[in-house]
Amino acid sequence: MTLLADVQAVHEDADLLVLQKPAGLLCVPGRGPDKQDCLSARAQQHWPGALIVHRLDQATSGLVLMARHIDAQRRLSHAFAERQVHKRYQAALWGLLPAQEGAWNETNLPIAPDWQRRPRRVIAPPHAKPSLTRPPPRPHPAPCRPPRIPLAPA
């Protein structure tokens, strides 16, 4: 495992990198000089030519794939676009979710980039991408520890 300025490479080969992105770090540069530190810039210091394949929100930590060359980026981007990549999210929640007997608490709203306040997102139909979140119903655990709920894109 390679550690580079708070970024860990959990896998690297001739075609791709799997990097552990910490919460609070952008995946790509934002607007303004205060938003230039990002995962892609840090990765390119160690792996020149590394290319972004997908992104995670700034507040989200997790694994990010980066391609080592343009052909790998095209193939990986195509796999994401065709939904051939299985993604799993896990959220730590504080407080109580409203209980609905045997039902999912579904959030189904289209989101798009907020270009003036990047990296934020906005609910912006009709040109936004579909976004559906379905946390499964679960009993509330003891208050001493926050529940961790696995989420999957639908």
mmCIF file of C-alpha atoms in Angstrom:
data_model
loop_
_atom_site.group_PDB
_atom_site.id
_atom_site.type_symbol
_atom_site.label_atom_id
_atom_site.label_comp_id
_atom_site.label_asym_id
_atom_site.label_seq_id
_atom_site.Cartn_x
_atom_site.Cartn_y
_atom_site.Cartn_z
ATOM 1 C CA MET A 1 0.000 0.000 0.000
ATOM 2 C CA THR A 2 1.383 3.413 -1.005
ATOM 3 C CA LEU A 3 0.766 6.463 1.215
ATOM 4 C CA LEU A 4 1.006 9.887 -0.453
ATOM 5 C CA ALA A 5 0.037 13.112 1.388
ATOM 6 C CA ASP A 6 -2.883 11.527 3.231
ATOM 7 C CA VAL A 7 -3.901 9.475 0.174
ATOM 8 C CA GLN A 8 -3.499 5.703 0.282
ATOM 9 C CA ALA A 9 -3.231 3.544 -2.827
ATOM 10 C CA VAL A 10 -4.858 0.243 -1.890
ATOM 11 C CA HIS A 11 -4.155 -1.169 -5.376
ATOM 12 C CA GLU A 12 -2.021 -0.123 -8.311
ATOM 13 C CA ASP A 13 -1.136 -1.851 -11.560
ATOM 14 C CA ALA A 14 -0.303 -0.837 -15.131
ATOM 15 C CA ASP A 15 -3.932 0.094 -15.892
ATOM 16 C CA LEU A 16 -5.536 1.472 -12.748
ATOM 17 C CA LEU A 17 -5.214 2.859 -9.255
ATOM 18 C CA VAL A 18 -7.594 2.329 -6.362
ATOM 19 C CA LEU A 19 -7.174 5.239 -3.954
ATOM 20 C CA GLN A 20 -8.662 5.775 -0.488
ATOM 21 C CA LYS A 21 -10.123 9.304 -0.556
ATOM 22 C CA PRO A 22 -10.452 10.938 2.847
ATOM 23 C CA ALA A 23 -13.545 12.970 3.720
ATOM 24 C CA GLY A 24 -13.053 16.694 3.097
ATOM 25 C CA LEU A 25 -10.826 16.284 0.033
ATOM 26 C CA LEU A 26 -12.132 17.106 -3.449
ATOM 27 C CA CYS A 27 -11.659 14.517 -6.210
ATOM 28 C CA VAL A 28 -10.938 17.189 -8.848
ATOM 29 C CA PRO A 29 -9.980 20.861 -8.500
ATOM 30 C CA GLY A 30 -12.793 23.270 -7.703
ATOM 31 C CA ARG A 31 -13.115 26.935 -8.566
ATOM 32 C CA GLY A 32 -10.745 29.265 -6.772
ATOM 33 C CA PRO A 33 -7.231 28.950 -5.401
ATOM 34 C CA ASP A 34 -8.490 27.486 -2.113
ATOM 35 C CA LYS A 35 -9.971 24.452 -3.927
ATOM 36 C CA GLN A 36 -6.942 23.282 -5.924
ATOM 37 C CA ASP A 37 -5.795 20.611 -3.457
ATOM 38 C CA CYS A 38 -7.561 17.451 -4.584
ATOM 39 C CA LEU A 39 -7.171 13.703 -4.986
ATOM 40 C CA SER A 40 -6.328 13.891 -8.706
ATOM 41 C CA ALA A 41 -3.566 16.500 -8.160
ATOM 42 C CA ARG A 42 -2.055 14.469 -5.320
ATOM 43 C CA ALA A 43 -2.225 11.266 -7.379
ATOM 44 C CA GLN A 44 -0.609 12.913 -10.408
ATOM 45 C CA GLN A 45 2.372 13.937 -8.256
ATOM 46 C CA HIS A 46 3.156 10.251 -7.764
ATOM 47 C CA TRP A 47 1.569 8.734 -10.896
ATOM 48 C CA PRO A 48 1.937 11.278 -13.749
ATOM 49 C CA GLY A 49 -0.886 10.941 -16.242
ATOM 50 C CA ALA A 50 -3.356 9.410 -13.741
ATOM 51 C CA LEU A 51 -6.912 10.129 -14.924
ATOM 52 C CA ILE A 52 -10.172 10.459 -13.003
ATOM 53 C CA VAL A 53 -12.795 7.809 -13.780
ATOM 54 C CA HIS A 54 -15.479 8.755 -11.244
ATOM 55 C CA ARG A 55 -15.838 11.043 -8.234
ATOM 56 C CA LEU A 56 -17.066 11.039 -4.681
ATOM 57 C CA ASP A 57 -18.532 14.083 -2.950
ATOM 58 C CA GLN A 58 -16.083 16.190 -0.938
ATOM 59 C CA ALA A 59 -17.608 15.121 2.398
ATOM 60 C CA THR A 60 -17.522 11.427 1.421
ATOM 61 C CA SER A 61 -14.627 9.097 2.150
ATOM 62 C CA GLY A 62 -14.115 5.912 0.159
ATOM 63 C CA LEU A 63 -12.398 4.167 -2.727
ATOM 64 C CA VAL A 64 -11.879 6.018 -6.008
ATOM 65 C CA LEU A 65 -10.685 4.436 -9.258
ATOM 66 C CA MET A 66 -8.197 6.307 -11.408
ATOM 67 C CA ALA A 67 -6.928 5.136 -14.784
ATOM 68 C CA ARG A 68 -3.209 5.029 -15.556
ATOM 69 C CA HIS A 69 -3.740 5.769 -19.285
ATOM 70 C CA ILE A 70 -6.462 6.988 -21.659
ATOM 71 C CA ASP A 71 -7.514 3.515 -22.893
ATOM 72 C CA ALA A 72 -8.103 2.330 -19.337
ATOM 73 C CA GLN A 73 -10.063 5.526 -18.587
ATOM 74 C CA ARG A 74 -12.325 4.931 -21.614
ATOM 75 C CA ARG A 75 -12.980 1.302 -20.658
ATOM 76 C CA LEU A 76 -13.651 2.090 -16.994
ATOM 77 C CA SER A 77 -15.837 5.113 -17.840
ATOM 78 C CA HIS A 78 -17.852 2.934 -20.210
ATOM 79 C CA ALA A 79 -18.317 0.314 -17.469
ATOM 80 C CA PHE A 80 -19.610 3.026 -15.092
ATOM 81 C CA ALA A 81 -21.905 4.494 -17.772
ATOM 82 C CA GLU A 82 -23.345 1.047 -18.552
ATOM 83 C CA ARG A 83 -23.816 0.365 -14.822
ATOM 84 C CA GLN A 84 -21.498 -2.647 -14.965
ATOM 85 C CA VAL A 85 -19.715 -1.437 -11.834
ATOM 86 C CA HIS A 86 -21.329 -2.463 -8.555
ATOM 87 C CA LYS A 87 -21.146 0.322 -5.968
ATOM 88 C CA ARG A 88 -21.966 0.114 -2.282
ATOM 89 C CA TYR A 89 -22.276 3.050 0.086
ATOM 90 C CA GLN A 90 -22.432 3.064 3.846
ATOM 91 C CA ALA A 91 -23.685 6.036 5.820
ATOM 92 C CA ALA A 92 -23.350 6.800 9.511
ATOM 93 C CA LEU A 93 -26.577 8.434 10.663
ATOM 94 C CA TRP A 94 -27.349 10.328 13.847
ATOM 95 C CA GLY A 95 -30.874 10.524 15.197
ATOM 96 C CA LEU A 96 -33.887 8.403 14.411
ATOM 97 C CA LEU A 97 -35.312 7.675 10.992
ATOM 98 C CA PRO A 98 -39.107 7.860 10.845
ATOM 99 C CA ALA A 99 -40.374 4.292 11.055
ATOM 100 C CA GLN A 100 -42.706 3.024 8.362
ATOM 101 C CA GLU A 101 -43.712 -0.566 8.980
ATOM 102 C CA GLY A 102 -42.036 -2.749 6.333
ATOM 103 C CA ALA A 103 -41.436 0.204 3.992
ATOM 104 C CA TRP A 104 -38.371 1.870 2.572
ATOM 105 C CA ASN A 105 -37.773 5.533 3.286
ATOM 106 C CA GLU A 106 -37.078 6.513 -0.307
ATOM 107 C CA THR A 107 -35.457 9.687 -1.604
ATOM 108 C CA ASN A 108 -35.995 10.031 -5.353
ATOM 109 C CA LEU A 109 -34.841 13.435 -6.606
ATOM 110 C CA PRO A 110 -32.843 14.434 -9.713
ATOM 111 C CA ILE A 111 -29.504 16.097 -8.925
ATOM 112 C CA ALA A 112 -27.081 18.212 -10.944
ATOM 113 C CA PRO A 113 -23.868 20.143 -10.269
ATOM 114 C CA ASP A 114 -24.290 23.561 -8.677
ATOM 115 C CA TRP A 115 -21.784 25.296 -10.974
ATOM 116 C CA GLN A 116 -21.633 28.504 -8.935
ATOM 117 C CA ARG A 117 -21.023 26.632 -5.639
ATOM 118 C CA ARG A 118 -19.033 23.569 -6.746
ATOM 119 C CA PRO A 119 -18.654 20.889 -5.486
ATOM 120 C CA ARG A 120 -22.229 21.187 -4.173
ATOM 121 C CA ARG A 121 -25.193 19.555 -5.919
ATOM 122 C CA VAL A 122 -28.694 20.873 -6.473
ATOM 123 C CA ILE A 123 -32.079 19.314 -7.145
ATOM 124 C CA ALA A 124 -32.612 20.532 -10.679
ATOM 125 C CA PRO A 125 -35.121 18.845 -12.988
ATOM 126 C CA PRO A 126 -35.478 18.390 -15.980
ATOM 127 C CA HIS A 127 -31.771 18.176 -16.980
ATOM 128 C CA ALA A 128 -30.453 16.548 -13.803
ATOM 129 C CA LYS A 129 -29.447 12.916 -13.405
ATOM 130 C CA PRO A 130 -31.787 10.556 -11.577
ATOM 131 C CA SER A 131 -30.796 9.884 -7.975
ATOM 132 C CA LEU A 132 -32.549 7.275 -5.876
ATOM 133 C CA THR A 133 -31.628 6.317 -2.309
ATOM 134 C CA ARG A 134 -33.368 3.539 -0.435
ATOM 135 C CA PRO A 135 -32.070 2.918 3.078
ATOM 136 C CA PRO A 136 -33.511 -0.366 4.342
ATOM 137 C CA PRO A 137 -35.761 -0.304 7.407
ATOM 138 C CA ARG A 138 -33.831 -1.328 10.512
ATOM 139 C CA PRO A 139 -34.459 -1.320 14.213
ATOM 140 C CA HIS A 140 -32.807 1.560 16.024
ATOM 141 C CA PRO A 141 -29.636 0.458 17.860
ATOM 142 C CA ALA A 142 -28.646 1.601 21.300
ATOM 143 C CA PRO A 143 -28.062 5.381 21.430
ATOM 144 C CA CYS A 144 -24.381 4.976 22.361
ATOM 145 C CA ARG A 145 -23.331 4.174 18.805
ATOM 146 C CA PRO A 146 -24.610 5.607 15.496
ATOM 147 C CA PRO A 147 -26.234 3.130 13.097
ATOM 148 C CA ARG A 148 -24.331 2.270 9.933
ATOM 149 C CA ILE A 149 -26.715 1.711 7.067
ATOM 150 C CA PRO A 150 -25.522 0.204 3.775
ATOM 151 C CA LEU A 151 -26.861 2.041 0.711
ATOM 152 C CA ALA A 152 -26.844 0.926 -2.911
ATOM 153 C CA PRO A 153 -27.639 2.954 -6.008
ATOM 154 C CA ALA A 154 -30.894 1.884 -7.656
#
